[in-house]
Amino acid sequence: MKYDQGNPEELREKFWKAMSSSPYVMLQLDDDPDSAAPMTAQLDKDANSAIWFFTSRDNRFAKMGGATATFSSKGHDVFARFHGVLVEETDRAVLEEHWNNFVEAWFPGGPDSPNLLFMRMNLGDASIWAGELGLIGTAKMALGMDVTDDVKGGYTDTKL
């Protein structure tokens, strides 16, 4: 796949749209490579410089700090790696806005569960790749045919 320099605003928009359809990332503390684990990002359409995570106070992410997340969209047409800093979110209104049945399943004591840790990831630099294989490209690939000149995509290094 050939990735040309893409329009950062367009690629950021594709990224946020893809994340809203499938908000799952692999999150890793920068100083602990063994900490990589799947996490569900809580998104706020009006706060595209931060995402949130629910975890427990005894989880290795509880030490917070610099972190990197990797993302692959449902359709495998948008990929991203982004950096940020994990901090505890103390705004109760933000916690309640993101509280849902899926979180409740992990924390049956509700938002006041003593082991609950609500983290905000203040987002920084990101690399975003987006491309479409298309029906013909997919068929050619399934047949083992060369698709390197058929498939093109956009790439950008940007701030989220």
mmCIF file with all atom_site columns, C-alpha atoms in Angstrom:
data_model
loop_
_atom_site.group_PDB
_atom_site.id
_atom_site.type_symbol
_atom_site.label_atom_id
_atom_site.label_alt_id
_atom_site.label_comp_id
_atom_site.label_asym_id
_atom_site.label_entity_id
_atom_site.label_seq_id
_atom_site.pdbx_PDB_ins_code
_atom_site.Cartn_x
_atom_site.Cartn_y
_atom_site.Cartn_z
_atom_site.occupancy
_atom_site.B_iso_or_equiv
_atom_site.pdbx_formal_charge
_atom_site.auth_seq_id
_atom_site.auth_comp_id
_atom_site.auth_asym_id
_atom_site.auth_atom_id
_atom_site.pdbx_PDB_model_num
ATOM 1   C CA . MET A 1 1   ? 0.000   0.000   0.000  1.00 0.00 ? 1   MET A CA 1
ATOM 2   C CA . LYS A 1 2   ? 1.300   3.431   -0.872 1.00 0.00 ? 2   LYS A CA 1
ATOM 3   C CA . TYR A 1 3   ? 0.538   6.171   1.613  1.00 0.00 ? 3   TYR A CA 1
ATOM 4   C CA . ASP A 1 4   ? 0.776   9.735   0.389  1.00 0.00 ? 4   ASP A CA 1
ATOM 5   C CA . GLN A 1 5   ? 0.868   12.721  2.704  1.00 0.00 ? 5   GLN A CA 1
ATOM 6   C CA . GLY A 1 6   ? -2.782  13.207  3.583  1.00 0.00 ? 6   GLY A CA 1
ATOM 7   C CA . ASN A 1 7   ? -4.820  16.153  4.729  1.00 0.00 ? 7   ASN A CA 1
ATOM 8   C CA . PRO A 1 8   ? -4.475  16.185  8.555  1.00 0.00 ? 8   PRO A CA 1
ATOM 9   C CA . GLU A 1 9   ? -7.977  17.573  9.159  1.00 0.00 ? 9   GLU A CA 1
ATOM 10  C CA . GLU A 1 10  ? -9.594  15.018  6.866  1.00 0.00 ? 10  GLU A CA 1
ATOM 11  C CA . LEU A 1 11  ? -7.649  12.140  8.392  1.00 0.00 ? 11  LEU A CA 1
ATOM 12  C CA . ARG A 1 12  ? -8.431  13.304  11.941 1.00 0.00 ? 12  ARG A CA 1
ATOM 13  C CA . GLU A 1 13  ? -12.129 13.379  11.005 1.00 0.00 ? 13  GLU A CA 1
ATOM 14  C CA . LYS A 1 14  ? -11.907 9.838   9.587  1.00 0.00 ? 14  LYS A CA 1
ATOM 15  C CA . PHE A 1 15  ? -10.114 8.729   12.744 1.00 0.00 ? 15  PHE A CA 1
ATOM 16  C CA . TRP A 1 16  ? -12.761 10.148  15.107 1.00 0.00 ? 16  TRP A CA 1
ATOM 17  C CA . LYS A 1 17  ? -15.585 8.695   13.018 1.00 0.00 ? 17  LYS A CA 1
ATOM 18  C CA . ALA A 1 18  ? -13.918 5.269   13.017 1.00 0.00 ? 18  ALA A CA 1
ATOM 19  C CA . MET A 1 19  ? -13.253 5.473   16.777 1.00 0.00 ? 19  MET A CA 1
ATOM 20  C CA . SER A 1 20  ? -16.902 6.279   17.446 1.00 0.00 ? 20  SER A CA 1
ATOM 21  C CA . SER A 1 21  ? -17.908 3.069   15.617 1.00 0.00 ? 21  SER A CA 1
ATOM 22  C CA . SER A 1 22  ? -15.398 0.897   17.443 1.00 0.00 ? 22  SER A CA 1
ATOM 23  C CA . PRO A 1 23  ? -13.744 2.615   20.431 1.00 0.00 ? 23  PRO A CA 1
ATOM 24  C CA . TYR A 1 24  ? -11.310 -0.180  21.275 1.00 0.00 ? 24  TYR A CA 1
ATOM 25  C CA . VAL A 1 25  ? -7.587  0.447   21.530 1.00 0.00 ? 25  VAL A CA 1
ATOM 26  C CA . MET A 1 26  ? -4.474  -1.292  22.737 1.00 0.00 ? 26  MET A CA 1
ATOM 27  C CA . LEU A 1 27  ? -3.203  0.967   25.497 1.00 0.00 ? 27  LEU A CA 1
ATOM 28  C CA . GLN A 1 28  ? 0.312   0.835   26.896 1.00 0.00 ? 28  GLN A CA 1
ATOM 29  C CA . LEU A 1 29  ? 2.168   2.838   29.508 1.00 0.00 ? 29  LEU A CA 1
ATOM 30  C CA . ASP A 1 30  ? 5.256   4.314   27.880 1.00 0.00 ? 30  ASP A CA 1
ATOM 31  C CA . ASP A 1 31  ? 7.516   3.185   30.708 1.00 0.00 ? 31  ASP A CA 1
ATOM 32  C CA . ASP A 1 32  ? 6.065   -0.353  30.899 1.00 0.00 ? 32  ASP A CA 1
ATOM 33  C CA . PRO A 1 33  ? 6.032   -2.229  27.570 1.00 0.00 ? 33  PRO A CA 1
ATOM 34  C CA . ASP A 1 34  ? 4.397   -5.242  29.233 1.00 0.00 ? 34  ASP A CA 1
ATOM 35  C CA . SER A 1 35  ? 1.350   -3.164  30.191 1.00 0.00 ? 35  SER A CA 1
ATOM 36  C CA . ALA A 1 36  ? -0.249  -3.272  26.715 1.00 0.00 ? 36  ALA A CA 1
ATOM 37  C CA . ALA A 1 37  ? -3.885  -4.305  27.037 1.00 0.00 ? 37  ALA A CA 1
ATOM 38  C CA . PRO A 1 38  ? -7.170  -3.776  25.211 1.00 0.00 ? 38  PRO A CA 1
ATOM 39  C CA . MET A 1 39  ? -9.236  -0.932  26.628 1.00 0.00 ? 39  MET A CA 1
ATOM 40  C CA . THR A 1 40  ? -12.516 0.716   25.679 1.00 0.00 ? 40  THR A CA 1
ATOM 41  C CA . ALA A 1 41  ? -12.165 4.429   25.074 1.00 0.00 ? 41  ALA A CA 1
ATOM 42  C CA . GLN A 1 42  ? -15.000 6.646   26.244 1.00 0.00 ? 42  GLN A CA 1
ATOM 43  C CA . LEU A 1 43  ? -15.446 9.380   23.651 1.00 0.00 ? 43  LEU A CA 1
ATOM 44  C CA . ASP A 1 44  ? -16.966 12.832  23.826 1.00 0.00 ? 44  ASP A CA 1
ATOM 45  C CA . LYS A 1 45  ? -17.686 14.439  20.448 1.00 0.00 ? 45  LYS A CA 1
ATOM 46  C CA . ASP A 1 46  ? -17.070 17.878  21.956 1.00 0.00 ? 46  ASP A CA 1
ATOM 47  C CA . ALA A 1 47  ? -13.727 16.969  23.530 1.00 0.00 ? 47  ALA A CA 1
ATOM 48  C CA . ASN A 1 48  ? -11.532 15.635  20.776 1.00 0.00 ? 48  ASN A CA 1
ATOM 49  C CA . SER A 1 49  ? -8.347  16.387  22.707 1.00 0.00 ? 49  SER A CA 1
ATOM 50  C CA . ALA A 1 50  ? -9.121  13.775  25.376 1.00 0.00 ? 50  ALA A CA 1
ATOM 51  C CA . ILE A 1 51  ? -10.584 10.314  25.801 1.00 0.00 ? 51  ILE A CA 1
ATOM 52  C CA . TRP A 1 52  ? -11.462 8.480   29.004 1.00 0.00 ? 52  TRP A CA 1
ATOM 53  C CA . PHE A 1 53  ? -11.002 4.985   30.402 1.00 0.00 ? 53  PHE A CA 1
ATOM 54  C CA . PHE A 1 54  ? -12.526 3.136   33.312 1.00 0.00 ? 54  PHE A CA 1
ATOM 55  C CA . THR A 1 55  ? -10.177 0.814   35.177 1.00 0.00 ? 55  THR A CA 1
ATOM 56  C CA . SER A 1 56  ? -9.478  -0.348  38.693 1.00 0.00 ? 56  SER A CA 1
ATOM 57  C CA . ARG A 1 57  ? -7.098  1.212   41.184 1.00 0.00 ? 57  ARG A CA 1
ATOM 58  C CA . ASP A 1 58  ? -5.123  -2.039  41.356 1.00 0.00 ? 58  ASP A CA 1
ATOM 59  C CA . ASN A 1 59  ? -4.637  -2.192  37.559 1.00 0.00 ? 59  ASN A CA 1
ATOM 60  C CA . ARG A 1 60  ? -1.163  -1.422  36.218 1.00 0.00 ? 60  ARG A CA 1
ATOM 61  C CA . PHE A 1 61  ? -2.618  1.616   34.384 1.00 0.00 ? 61  PHE A CA 1
ATOM 62  C CA . ALA A 1 62  ? -3.362  3.158   37.794 1.00 0.00 ? 62  ALA A CA 1
ATOM 63  C CA . LYS A 1 63  ? 0.168   4.540   37.959 1.00 0.00 ? 63  LYS A CA 1
ATOM 64  C CA . MET A 1 64  ? -0.853  6.704   34.971 1.00 0.00 ? 64  MET A CA 1
ATOM 65  C CA . GLY A 1 65  ? 1.611   8.953   33.105 1.00 0.00 ? 65  GLY A CA 1
ATOM 66  C CA . GLY A 1 66  ? 2.720   8.844   29.489 1.00 0.00 ? 66  GLY A CA 1
ATOM 67  C CA . ALA A 1 67  ? 0.877   6.301   27.355 1.00 0.00 ? 67  ALA A CA 1
ATOM 68  C CA . THR A 1 68  ? 0.528   5.185   23.760 1.00 0.00 ? 68  THR A CA 1
ATOM 69  C CA . ALA A 1 69  ? -2.567  3.705   22.142 1.00 0.00 ? 69  ALA A CA 1
ATOM 70  C CA . THR A 1 70  ? -2.916  1.869   18.851 1.00 0.00 ? 70  THR A CA 1
ATOM 71  C CA . PHE A 1 71  ? -6.160  1.640   16.932 1.00 0.00 ? 71  PHE A CA 1
ATOM 72  C CA . SER A 1 72  ? -7.537  -0.334  13.996 1.00 0.00 ? 72  SER A CA 1
ATOM 73  C CA . SER A 1 73  ? -10.991 0.459   12.654 1.00 0.00 ? 73  SER A CA 1
ATOM 74  C CA . LYS A 1 74  ? -13.703 -2.165  12.167 1.00 0.00 ? 74  LYS A CA 1
ATOM 75  C CA . GLY A 1 75  ? -13.220 -2.102  8.416  1.00 0.00 ? 75  GLY A CA 1
ATOM 76  C CA . HIS A 1 76  ? -9.417  -2.032  8.687  1.00 0.00 ? 76  HIS A CA 1
ATOM 77  C CA . ASP A 1 77  ? -9.327  1.134   6.623  1.00 0.00 ? 77  ASP A CA 1
ATOM 78  C CA . VAL A 1 78  ? -8.165  3.511   9.381  1.00 0.00 ? 78  VAL A CA 1
ATOM 79  C CA . PHE A 1 79  ? -5.205  2.872   11.661 1.00 0.00 ? 79  PHE A CA 1
ATOM 80  C CA . ALA A 1 80  ? -3.665  5.146   14.247 1.00 0.00 ? 80  ALA A CA 1
ATOM 81  C CA . ARG A 1 81  ? -1.035  5.356   16.934 1.00 0.00 ? 81  ARG A CA 1
ATOM 82  C CA . PHE A 1 82  ? -1.432  8.183   19.388 1.00 0.00 ? 82  PHE A CA 1
ATOM 83  C CA . HIS A 1 83  ? 0.306   9.427   22.475 1.00 0.00 ? 83  HIS A CA 1
ATOM 84  C CA . GLY A 1 84  ? -0.953  11.165  25.561 1.00 0.00 ? 84  GLY A CA 1
ATOM 85  C CA . VAL A 1 85  ? -0.803  11.418  29.308 1.00 0.00 ? 85  VAL A CA 1
ATOM 86  C CA . LEU A 1 86  ? -3.118  9.454   31.595 1.00 0.00 ? 86  LEU A CA 1
ATOM 87  C CA . VAL A 1 87  ? -4.401  11.407  34.602 1.00 0.00 ? 87  VAL A CA 1
ATOM 88  C CA . GLU A 1 88  ? -7.198  10.781  37.051 1.00 0.00 ? 88  GLU A CA 1
ATOM 89  C CA . GLU A 1 89  ? -10.447 12.451  36.000 1.00 0.00 ? 89  GLU A CA 1
ATOM 90  C CA . THR A 1 90  ? -12.005 13.948  39.110 1.00 0.00 ? 90  THR A CA 1
ATOM 91  C CA . ASP A 1 91  ? -14.997 15.686  37.521 1.00 0.00 ? 91  ASP A CA 1
ATOM 92  C CA . ARG A 1 92  ? -17.997 13.680  38.745 1.00 0.00 ? 92  ARG A CA 1
ATOM 93  C CA . ALA A 1 93  ? -20.212 15.045  35.957 1.00 0.00 ? 93  ALA A CA 1
ATOM 94  C CA . VAL A 1 94  ? -17.825 13.684  33.318 1.00 0.00 ? 94  VAL A CA 1
ATOM 95  C CA . LEU A 1 95  ? -17.779 10.280  35.050 1.00 0.00 ? 95  LEU A CA 1
ATOM 96  C CA . GLU A 1 96  ? -21.574 10.139  35.163 1.00 0.00 ? 96  GLU A CA 1
ATOM 97  C CA . GLU A 1 97  ? -21.814 11.198  31.511 1.00 0.00 ? 97  GLU A CA 1
ATOM 98  C CA . HIS A 1 98  ? -19.687 8.206   30.492 1.00 0.00 ? 98  HIS A CA 1
ATOM 99  C CA . TRP A 1 99  ? -21.161 5.690   32.940 1.00 0.00 ? 99  TRP A CA 1
ATOM 100 C CA . ASN A 1 100 ? -23.058 2.912   31.164 1.00 0.00 ? 100 ASN A CA 1
ATOM 101 C CA . ASN A 1 101 ? -24.210 -0.692  31.591 1.00 0.00 ? 101 ASN A CA 1
ATOM 102 C CA . PHE A 1 102 ? -20.957 -2.066  30.219 1.00 0.00 ? 102 PHE A CA 1
ATOM 103 C CA . VAL A 1 103 ? -18.979 -0.234  32.908 1.00 0.00 ? 103 VAL A CA 1
ATOM 104 C CA . GLU A 1 104 ? -21.544 -1.237  35.514 1.00 0.00 ? 104 GLU A CA 1
ATOM 105 C CA . ALA A 1 105 ? -20.854 -4.891  34.637 1.00 0.00 ? 105 ALA A CA 1
ATOM 106 C CA . TRP A 1 106 ? -17.242 -4.416  35.774 1.00 0.00 ? 106 TRP A CA 1
ATOM 107 C CA . PHE A 1 107 ? -18.076 -2.159  38.718 1.00 0.00 ? 107 PHE A CA 1
ATOM 108 C CA . PRO A 1 108 ? -21.407 -3.388  40.144 1.00 0.00 ? 108 PRO A CA 1
ATOM 109 C CA . GLY A 1 109 ? -21.046 -0.962  43.061 1.00 0.00 ? 109 GLY A CA 1
ATOM 110 C CA . GLY A 1 110 ? -21.712 1.885   40.644 1.00 0.00 ? 110 GLY A CA 1
ATOM 111 C CA . PRO A 1 111 ? -19.780 5.129   40.237 1.00 0.00 ? 111 PRO A CA 1
ATOM 112 C CA . ASP A 1 112 ? -18.909 5.083   43.949 1.00 0.00 ? 112 ASP A CA 1
ATOM 113 C CA . SER A 1 113 ? -17.116 1.714   43.780 1.00 0.00 ? 113 SER A CA 1
ATOM 114 C CA . PRO A 1 114 ? -14.021 2.156   45.957 1.00 0.00 ? 114 PRO A CA 1
ATOM 115 C CA . ASN A 1 115 ? -11.736 0.416   43.438 1.00 0.00 ? 115 ASN A CA 1
ATOM 116 C CA . LEU A 1 116 ? -12.967 2.437   40.431 1.00 0.00 ? 116 LEU A CA 1
ATOM 117 C CA . LEU A 1 117 ? -10.444 4.658   38.695 1.00 0.00 ? 117 LEU A CA 1
ATOM 118 C CA . PHE A 1 118 ? -11.681 6.983   35.947 1.00 0.00 ? 118 PHE A CA 1
ATOM 119 C CA . MET A 1 119 ? -8.796  8.210   33.799 1.00 0.00 ? 119 MET A CA 1
ATOM 120 C CA . ARG A 1 120 ? -8.553  10.911  31.180 1.00 0.00 ? 120 ARG A CA 1
ATOM 121 C CA . MET A 1 121 ? -5.973  10.635  28.420 1.00 0.00 ? 121 MET A CA 1
ATOM 122 C CA . ASN A 1 122 ? -4.891  14.101  27.375 1.00 0.00 ? 122 ASN A CA 1
ATOM 123 C CA . LEU A 1 123 ? -4.057  13.522  23.721 1.00 0.00 ? 123 LEU A CA 1
ATOM 124 C CA . GLY A 1 124 ? -0.925  14.678  21.959 1.00 0.00 ? 124 GLY A CA 1
ATOM 125 C CA . ASP A 1 125 ? 0.823   13.526  18.812 1.00 0.00 ? 125 ASP A CA 1
ATOM 126 C CA . ALA A 1 126 ? -0.751  10.980  16.494 1.00 0.00 ? 126 ALA A CA 1
ATOM 127 C CA . SER A 1 127 ? 0.043   9.120   13.302 1.00 0.00 ? 127 SER A CA 1
ATOM 128 C CA . ILE A 1 128 ? -3.009  8.251   11.212 1.00 0.00 ? 128 ILE A CA 1
ATOM 129 C CA . TRP A 1 129 ? -3.196  6.010   8.162  1.00 0.00 ? 129 TRP A CA 1
ATOM 130 C CA . ALA A 1 130 ? -6.328  5.640   6.022  1.00 0.00 ? 130 ALA A CA 1
ATOM 131 C CA . GLY A 1 131 ? -6.850  3.746   2.807  1.00 0.00 ? 131 GLY A CA 1
ATOM 132 C CA . GLU A 1 132 ? -9.379  1.637   1.038  1.00 0.00 ? 132 GLU A CA 1
ATOM 133 C CA . LEU A 1 133 ? -8.670  -1.667  -0.599 1.00 0.00 ? 133 LEU A CA 1
ATOM 134 C CA . GLY A 1 134 ? -11.953 -1.823  -2.516 1.00 0.00 ? 134 GLY A CA 1
ATOM 135 C CA . LEU A 1 135 ? -13.695 -4.842  -3.967 1.00 0.00 ? 135 LEU A CA 1
ATOM 136 C CA . ILE A 1 136 ? -11.258 -5.379  -6.851 1.00 0.00 ? 136 ILE A CA 1
ATOM 137 C CA . GLY A 1 137 ? -8.250  -4.935  -4.589 1.00 0.00 ? 137 GLY A CA 1
ATOM 138 C CA . THR A 1 138 ? -9.681  -7.410  -2.094 1.00 0.00 ? 138 THR A CA 1
ATOM 139 C CA . ALA A 1 139 ? -10.333 -9.964  -4.845 1.00 0.00 ? 139 ALA A CA 1
ATOM 140 C CA . LYS A 1 140 ? -6.830  -9.512  -6.280 1.00 0.00 ? 140 LYS A CA 1
ATOM 141 C CA . MET A 1 141 ? -5.308  -9.898  -2.830 1.00 0.00 ? 141 MET A CA 1
ATOM 142 C CA . ALA A 1 142 ? -7.338  -13.076 -2.172 1.00 0.00 ? 142 ALA A CA 1
ATOM 143 C CA . LEU A 1 143 ? -5.907  -14.493 -5.409 1.00 0.00 ? 143 LEU A CA 1
ATOM 144 C CA . GLY A 1 144 ? -2.374  -13.568 -4.394 1.00 0.00 ? 144 GLY A CA 1
ATOM 145 C CA . MET A 1 145 ? -2.091  -10.934 -7.104 1.00 0.00 ? 145 MET A CA 1
ATOM 146 C CA . ASP A 1 146 ? 0.080   -7.856  -6.663 1.00 0.00 ? 146 ASP A CA 1
ATOM 147 C CA . VAL A 1 147 ? -1.947  -4.939  -5.302 1.00 0.00 ? 147 VAL A CA 1
ATOM 148 C CA . THR A 1 148 ? 0.912   -2.599  -4.407 1.00 0.00 ? 148 THR A CA 1
ATOM 149 C CA . ASP A 1 149 ? 0.098   -0.162  -7.224 1.00 0.00 ? 149 ASP A CA 1
ATOM 150 C CA . ASP A 1 150 ? -3.699  -0.475  -6.881 1.00 0.00 ? 150 ASP A CA 1
ATOM 151 C CA . VAL A 1 151 ? -4.193  0.559   -3.308 1.00 0.00 ? 151 VAL A CA 1
ATOM 152 C CA . LYS A 1 152 ? -3.427  4.046   -2.104 1.00 0.00 ? 152 LYS A CA 1
ATOM 153 C CA . GLY A 1 153 ? -4.040  5.764   1.155  1.00 0.00 ? 153 GLY A CA 1
ATOM 154 C CA . GLY A 1 154 ? -3.320  8.865   3.156  1.00 0.00 ? 154 GLY A CA 1
ATOM 155 C CA . TYR A 1 155 ? -0.976  9.314   6.086  1.00 0.00 ? 155 TYR A CA 1
ATOM 156 C CA . THR A 1 156 ? -0.350  12.167  8.474  1.00 0.00 ? 156 THR A CA 1
ATOM 157 C CA . ASP A 1 157 ? 1.508   13.006  11.638 1.00 0.00 ? 157 ASP A CA 1
ATOM 158 C CA . THR A 1 158 ? -0.701  15.406  13.565 1.00 0.00 ? 158 THR A CA 1
ATOM 159 C CA . LYS A 1 159 ? -1.990  16.501  16.938 1.00 0.00 ? 159 LYS A CA 1
ATOM 160 C CA . LEU A 1 160 ? -5.310  15.106  18.149 1.00 0.00 ? 160 LEU A CA 1
#
